[in-house]
Amino acid sequence: MPFTIPVSRPSLDGRELEYVTRTVEAGWISSQGPYVRRFEEAFADHHGSAHGVACSSGTAALTLALRALGVGPGDEVIVPEFTMIASAWAVTYTGATPVFVDCADDLNIDVARIEERITPRTKVIMPVHIYGRRCDMAAITDLAHQYNLRVVEDSAEAHGVRPVGDIACFSLFANKIVTAGEGGICLTDDPRLAGQLAHLRAMAFTTDHSFLHKKLAYNFRMTAMQAAVALAQTERLDEILAARREIERRYDQGLKDVPGLTLLPPRDVLWMYDLRTERRTELREFLAAEGIETRLFFQPMSRQPGYLDPAWPGLNASRFAADGLYLPTYTDLTPADQDRVIDRVRAFHGAS
């Protein structure tokens, strides 16, 4: 069904076309040329980080981060129950084991439950800033210090949130706050880690390019055309975040006190406007008939076939997965379209 108001749409109103055209005209369409480095530097600078290493996806960024930190078979990584499955898959790709921790009522990892899941094999804690809500990083970094662990932030949904862990990983998929269509980037303050991330990203070539490869690596490079789009997006990041803050404010104002709806805590940056509803299936069908797209919440990792744990129905993450959805959220969402979404949600619930 075509939607007149989709759940997401990229905003390409900056210099994206200009920069992509320049890469094509110059012949720099692979990972060579200036745009990858320009994007890495601009994105890192905006987030107060010393180094950026661009790659082919957010999943690739997480995988590179774990590999750069030496994670491998026999190791464990603390991962939230409530997250997109790529967070767990990145751990599995390294041969390590994801150890899941339930979410708190803000959907982020419950920091009070992390310590009980730490074992002698734990190597990394991976907090995920769900829908743009920053995790309690002070508590997480304190735990990491106590147990000599590393911290990899899954910031796929949190562009604009300043990293404090060892490595922060961002997605640049088309529905993200900043997009390259597809792509990702790792941020770190550690020059050694930055070098290792770049080495692993580009097939671990030796400096003499002898085609002798001393470690298993990846072709996770970002193309210059993707970087051109991402650079233009990054140049507008303050503007994008401000527009999204206004969208959050309008939803908060328009949907407060609606019977049957539960609004969730404020976000540090707005990726998607998430809420809970007592009649989710019926609401989604009603909105779809009105041309308005919605999306469901993530399923708990312990419900996934590859990580199945029969205890999953008792999780807090399961409770949220059962009745949560998010509404259309994108930078160019007009006030008129947003008002229509709000009006239809209120009408469904019988709110004037």
Coordinates of C-alpha atoms in Angstrom, one line a residue:
M1 CA 0.0 0.0 0.0
P2 CA 1.4 3.4 -0.9
F3 CA 1.6 5.8 2.0
T4 CA 1.0 9.5 1.7
I5 CA 2.9 10.1 5.0
P6 CA 5.7 7.4 5.2
V7 CA 7.3 6.5 8.5
S8 CA 10.6 7.9 7.2
R9 CA 12.0 9.9 4.3
P10 CA 15.5 11.2 3.7
S11 CA 16.1 15.0 3.7
L12 CA 18.4 15.8 0.8
D13 CA 18.1 19.6 0.7
G14 CA 21.8 20.4 1.1
R15 CA 24.8 20.0 -1.2
E16 CA 24.3 16.2 -1.7
L17 CA 23.7 16.4 -5.5
E18 CA 26.6 18.9 -5.9
Y19 CA 29.1 16.7 -4.0
V20 CA 28.0 13.5 -5.7
T21 CA 28.2 15.2 -9.1
R22 CA 31.8 16.3 -8.3
T23 CA 32.8 12.7 -7.4
V24 CA 31.4 11.4 -10.7
E25 CA 33.0 14.2 -12.7
A26 CA 36.4 13.6 -11.1
G27 CA 36.1 9.8 -11.5
W28 CA 36.5 9.2 -7.7
I29 CA 33.6 6.8 -7.3
S30 CA 35.3 4.1 -5.2
S31 CA 36.7 4.6 -1.7
Q32 CA 39.4 6.8 -3.1
G33 CA 39.4 10.6 -3.4
P34 CA 38.8 13.3 -0.8
Y35 CA 35.2 12.9 0.2
V36 CA 35.6 9.9 2.6
R37 CA 38.2 11.7 4.6
R38 CA 36.3 15.0 4.5
F39 CA 33.2 13.2 5.9
E40 CA 35.2 11.3 8.5
E41 CA 36.8 14.5 9.8
A42 CA 33.5 16.5 9.7
F43 CA 31.5 13.9 11.5
A44 CA 34.1 13.3 14.2
D45 CA 34.5 17.0 14.7
H46 CA 30.8 17.5 15.2
H47 CA 30.8 14.8 17.9
G48 CA 33.9 16.0 19.7
S49 CA 35.9 12.9 18.7
A50 CA 39.5 12.8 17.4
H51 CA 39.0 10.1 14.7
G52 CA 36.4 8.9 12.3
V53 CA 36.5 5.7 10.3
A54 CA 33.8 5.4 7.7
C55 CA 32.5 2.0 6.5
S56 CA 29.7 0.3 4.6
S57 CA 27.0 0.0 7.2
G58 CA 26.2 0.4 10.9
T59 CA 26.5 -3.4 11.3
A60 CA 29.9 -3.3 9.7
A61 CA 30.9 -0.5 12.1
L62 CA 29.9 -2.6 15.2
T63 CA 31.8 -5.6 13.8
L64 CA 34.9 -3.5 13.1
A65 CA 34.8 -2.0 16.6
L66 CA 34.6 -5.4 18.3
R67 CA 37.4 -6.8 16.1
A68 CA 39.6 -3.8 16.8
L69 CA 39.2 -4.4 20.5
G70 CA 40.3 -8.0 20.1
V71 CA 36.9 -9.6 20.7
G72 CA 36.7 -13.2 19.5
P73 CA 35.7 -16.8 20.3
G74 CA 35.4 -17.5 24.0
D75 CA 34.6 -13.8 24.8
E76 CA 31.3 -12.4 25.9
V77 CA 29.7 -9.0 25.1
I78 CA 26.9 -7.4 27.1
V79 CA 24.1 -6.5 24.7
P80 CA 20.6 -5.1 25.4
E81 CA 17.5 -7.3 24.9
F82 CA 15.7 -4.4 23.3
T83 CA 17.7 -3.5 20.2
M84 CA 17.8 -4.1 16.5
I85 CA 19.3 -7.6 15.9
A86 CA 22.4 -6.1 14.2
S87 CA 23.8 -5.3 17.7
A88 CA 23.8 -9.0 18.5
W89 CA 24.8 -10.2 15.1
A90 CA 28.0 -8.1 15.2
V91 CA 29.0 -10.0 18.3
T92 CA 28.2 -13.4 16.7
Y93 CA 30.2 -12.5 13.6
T94 CA 33.4 -12.2 15.7
G95 CA 32.8 -15.7 17.3
A96 CA 32.0 -14.2 20.7
T97 CA 28.8 -14.7 22.6
P98 CA 26.2 -11.9 23.2
V99 CA 24.9 -11.9 26.8
F100 CA 21.6 -10.1 27.0
V101 CA 20.4 -7.6 29.6
D102 CA 16.7 -6.5 29.8
C103 CA 15.6 -2.9 29.3
A104 CA 14.4 -0.3 31.8
D105 CA 11.2 1.7 31.3
D106 CA 13.0 4.1 28.9
L107 CA 13.7 1.2 26.6
N108 CA 17.5 1.5 27.1
I109 CA 19.6 -1.2 28.8
D110 CA 18.8 -1.5 32.5
V111 CA 22.1 -0.5 34.1
A112 CA 21.1 -2.0 37.4
R113 CA 21.1 -5.4 35.8
I114 CA 24.4 -5.3 33.9
E115 CA 26.7 -6.3 36.8
E116 CA 25.0 -9.6 37.5
R117 CA 25.6 -10.6 33.9
I118 CA 29.4 -9.9 33.9
T119 CA 31.6 -13.0 34.0
P120 CA 35.4 -13.6 33.7
R121 CA 34.8 -13.9 29.9
T122 CA 33.1 -10.5 29.5
K123 CA 35.1 -8.2 27.4
V124 CA 32.8 -5.4 26.2
I125 CA 29.6 -3.6 27.2
M126 CA 27.5 -2.5 24.2
P127 CA 24.9 0.1 25.2
V128 CA 22.4 1.1 22.5
H129 CA 20.9 4.6 22.5
I130 CA 17.4 3.5 21.6
Y131 CA 15.4 5.9 19.4
G132 CA 17.8 8.7 20.3
R133 CA 17.7 8.3 24.2
R134 CA 21.2 8.4 25.6
C135 CA 21.9 5.5 28.0
D136 CA 23.2 6.1 31.5
M137 CA 26.8 6.3 30.3
A138 CA 28.2 7.5 33.6
A139 CA 27.0 4.2 35.3
I140 CA 28.1 2.1 32.3
T141 CA 31.6 3.6 32.1
D142 CA 32.0 3.2 35.9
L143 CA 31.2 -0.5 35.6
A144 CA 33.6 -0.8 32.7
H145 CA 36.3 0.8 34.8
Q146 CA 35.6 -1.5 37.8
Y147 CA 35.8 -4.7 35.7
N148 CA 38.4 -3.6 33.1
L149 CA 36.0 -3.8 30.2
R150 CA 35.7 -1.8 27.0
V151 CA 32.6 0.1 25.9
V152 CA 31.3 0.1 22.3
E153 CA 28.3 2.5 21.9
D154 CA 25.7 1.5 19.3
S155 CA 24.8 5.0 18.3
A156 CA 22.9 3.9 15.1
E157 CA 19.9 6.0 16.2
A158 CA 21.7 8.8 18.0
H159 CA 23.5 11.1 15.7
G160 CA 24.4 14.2 17.7
V161 CA 24.9 12.3 21.0
R162 CA 28.6 12.8 22.0
P163 CA 30.4 9.5 22.5
V164 CA 32.2 8.7 25.8
G165 CA 33.0 5.0 25.2
D166 CA 36.1 3.5 23.5
I167 CA 34.3 3.4 20.1
A168 CA 30.9 4.7 19.0
C169 CA 29.3 3.2 15.9
F170 CA 26.7 5.1 13.8
S171 CA 24.5 3.9 11.0
L172 CA 23.9 5.9 7.8
F173 CA 21.0 4.0 6.5
A174 CA 18.3 5.9 4.6
N175 CA 16.0 6.3 7.6
K176 CA 18.7 7.6 10.0
I177 CA 19.1 11.2 11.2
V178 CA 22.2 11.5 8.9
T179 CA 22.2 9.2 5.8
A180 CA 24.4 8.1 3.0
G181 CA 21.8 5.7 1.7
E182 CA 23.8 2.9 3.2
G183 CA 26.9 3.3 5.3
G184 CA 28.3 3.6 8.8
I185 CA 31.1 5.3 10.8
C186 CA 33.1 4.5 13.9
L187 CA 34.3 7.4 16.2
T188 CA 37.1 7.1 18.7
D189 CA 39.7 9.2 20.5
D190 CA 42.3 6.4 20.4
P191 CA 44.7 6.7 17.4
R192 CA 45.7 3.1 17.7
L193 CA 42.1 1.9 17.5
A194 CA 41.4 4.2 14.6
G195 CA 44.3 2.7 12.7
Q196 CA 43.1 -0.8 13.5
L197 CA 39.6 0.0 12.4
A198 CA 40.8 1.4 9.1
H199 CA 43.2 -1.6 8.6
L200 CA 40.4 -4.1 9.2
R201 CA 38.0 -2.1 7.0
A202 CA 40.2 -2.3 4.0
M203 CA 41.2 -6.0 3.9
A204 CA 44.2 -5.6 6.1
F205 CA 46.6 -4.8 3.3
T206 CA 50.2 -4.4 4.3
T207 CA 51.9 -1.0 3.7
D208 CA 53.7 -2.4 0.6
H209 CA 50.4 -3.7 -0.8
S210 CA 52.1 -7.1 -1.3
F211 CA 48.8 -9.1 -1.3
L212 CA 50.0 -11.0 1.8
H213 CA 47.3 -10.6 4.5
K214 CA 48.3 -11.4 8.0
K215 CA 44.8 -11.4 9.5
L216 CA 41.2 -12.0 8.6
A217 CA 39.7 -8.6 7.6
Y218 CA 36.8 -7.2 5.5
N219 CA 35.9 -5.1 2.5
F220 CA 33.8 -2.7 4.5
R221 CA 34.9 0.5 2.7
M222 CA 32.6 3.4 2.0
T223 CA 32.4 4.7 -1.5
A224 CA 33.2 8.3 -2.3
M225 CA 29.6 8.9 -3.6
Q226 CA 28.2 7.7 -0.2
A227 CA 30.6 9.9 1.6
A228 CA 29.6 12.9 -0.5
V229 CA 26.0 12.5 0.6
A230 CA 27.0 11.9 4.2
L231 CA 29.3 15.0 4.2
A232 CA 26.5 17.2 2.9
Q233 CA 24.2 15.8 5.6
T234 CA 26.7 16.4 8.3
E235 CA 27.1 20.0 7.3
R236 CA 23.4 20.4 8.1
L237 CA 23.3 18.3 11.3
D238 CA 22.5 21.1 13.7
E239 CA 19.7 22.2 11.4
I240 CA 18.4 18.6 11.2
L241 CA 18.5 18.1 14.9
A242 CA 16.6 21.3 15.5
A243 CA 13.9 20.4 13.1
R244 CA 13.5 17.0 14.8
R245 CA 13.3 18.6 18.2
E246 CA 10.4 20.6 16.9
I247 CA 8.7 17.5 15.6
E248 CA 9.1 15.8 19.0
R249 CA 7.6 18.9 20.7
R250 CA 4.6 18.9 18.4
Y251 CA 3.9 15.2 19.0
D252 CA 4.3 15.6 22.7
Q253 CA 1.9 18.5 22.8
G254 CA -0.6 17.0 20.4
L255 CA -0.8 13.5 22.0
K256 CA -0.6 14.3 25.7
D257 CA -3.5 13.0 27.8
V258 CA -5.0 10.8 25.0
P259 CA -6.7 7.8 26.6
G260 CA -5.1 4.5 25.6
L261 CA -1.7 6.1 24.7
T262 CA 1.4 6.0 26.8
L263 CA 4.1 8.6 25.8
L264 CA 7.7 7.7 26.5
P265 CA 10.5 9.7 28.1
P266 CA 12.1 12.5 26.1
R267 CA 14.9 11.8 23.7
D268 CA 18.3 13.4 23.6
V269 CA 18.0 13.5 19.9
L270 CA 14.9 12.4 17.9
W271 CA 15.3 9.5 15.6
M272 CA 11.8 8.1 15.8
Y273 CA 8.8 9.2 17.9
D274 CA 7.9 6.0 19.9
L275 CA 4.9 5.4 22.0
R276 CA 2.7 2.6 23.4
T277 CA -0.9 1.9 22.7
E278 CA -3.5 -0.4 24.1
R279 CA -4.9 -1.3 20.6
R280 CA -1.8 -1.4 18.5
T281 CA -3.0 -3.6 15.6
E282 CA -6.3 -1.7 15.2
L283 CA -4.5 1.7 15.3
R284 CA -2.0 0.7 12.7
E285 CA -4.7 -0.6 10.4
F286 CA -6.7 2.6 10.9
L287 CA -3.7 4.8 10.2
A288 CA -2.7 2.7 7.2
A289 CA -6.2 3.2 5.7
E290 CA -5.6 6.9 6.1
G291 CA -2.2 6.7 4.2
I292 CA -0.1 7.0 7.4
E293 CA 2.7 4.5 7.9
T294 CA 3.9 3.2 11.3
R295 CA 6.4 0.7 12.5
L296 CA 6.6 -1.8 15.3
F297 CA 9.0 -1.9 18.2
F298 CA 12.0 -4.3 18.2
Q299 CA 11.5 -7.8 19.4
P300 CA 13.6 -9.0 22.3
M301 CA 16.9 -10.7 21.4
S302 CA 15.9 -13.7 23.4
R303 CA 12.9 -14.2 21.2
Q304 CA 15.0 -14.3 18.0
P305 CA 15.3 -17.8 16.6
G306 CA 19.1 -17.6 16.7
Y307 CA 19.2 -16.6 20.4
L308 CA 16.0 -18.2 21.7
D309 CA 15.5 -18.3 25.4
P310 CA 12.2 -19.7 26.7
A311 CA 12.2 -17.0 29.4
W312 CA 11.6 -14.3 26.9
P313 CA 7.9 -13.7 27.7
G314 CA 8.8 -12.5 31.1
L315 CA 11.1 -9.7 29.9
N316 CA 10.4 -6.0 30.2
A317 CA 11.5 -5.9 26.6
S318 CA 8.6 -8.3 25.7
R319 CA 6.1 -6.0 27.3
F320 CA 7.2 -3.1 25.2
A321 CA 7.5 -5.1 22.0
A322 CA 3.8 -6.2 22.4
D323 CA 2.3 -2.7 22.3
G324 CA 4.9 -0.2 21.0
L325 CA 5.1 1.5 17.7
Y326 CA 6.6 4.7 16.2
L327 CA 5.0 7.4 14.1
P328 CA 6.2 9.1 11.0
T329 CA 9.4 10.9 11.9
Y330 CA 11.7 12.6 9.4
T331 CA 13.3 16.0 9.1
D332 CA 11.1 17.3 6.3
L333 CA 7.8 16.2 7.9
T334 CA 5.6 19.3 7.5
P335 CA 3.5 20.7 10.3
A336 CA 0.4 20.0 8.2
D337 CA 1.3 16.4 7.7
Q338 CA 2.2 16.0 11.3
D339 CA -1.0 17.6 12.4
R340 CA -2.9 15.1 10.3
V341 CA -1.1 12.2 12.0
I342 CA -1.9 13.7 15.4
D343 CA -5.5 14.3 14.4
R344 CA -6.0 10.7 13.2
V345 CA -4.3 9.2 16.2
R346 CA -6.6 11.2 18.5
A347 CA -9.7 10.4 16.4
F348 CA -9.0 6.7 16.7
H349 CA -8.8 7.0 20.5
G350 CA -11.9 9.2 20.6
A351 CA -10.0 12.2 21.8
S352 CA -11.2 15.6 20.7

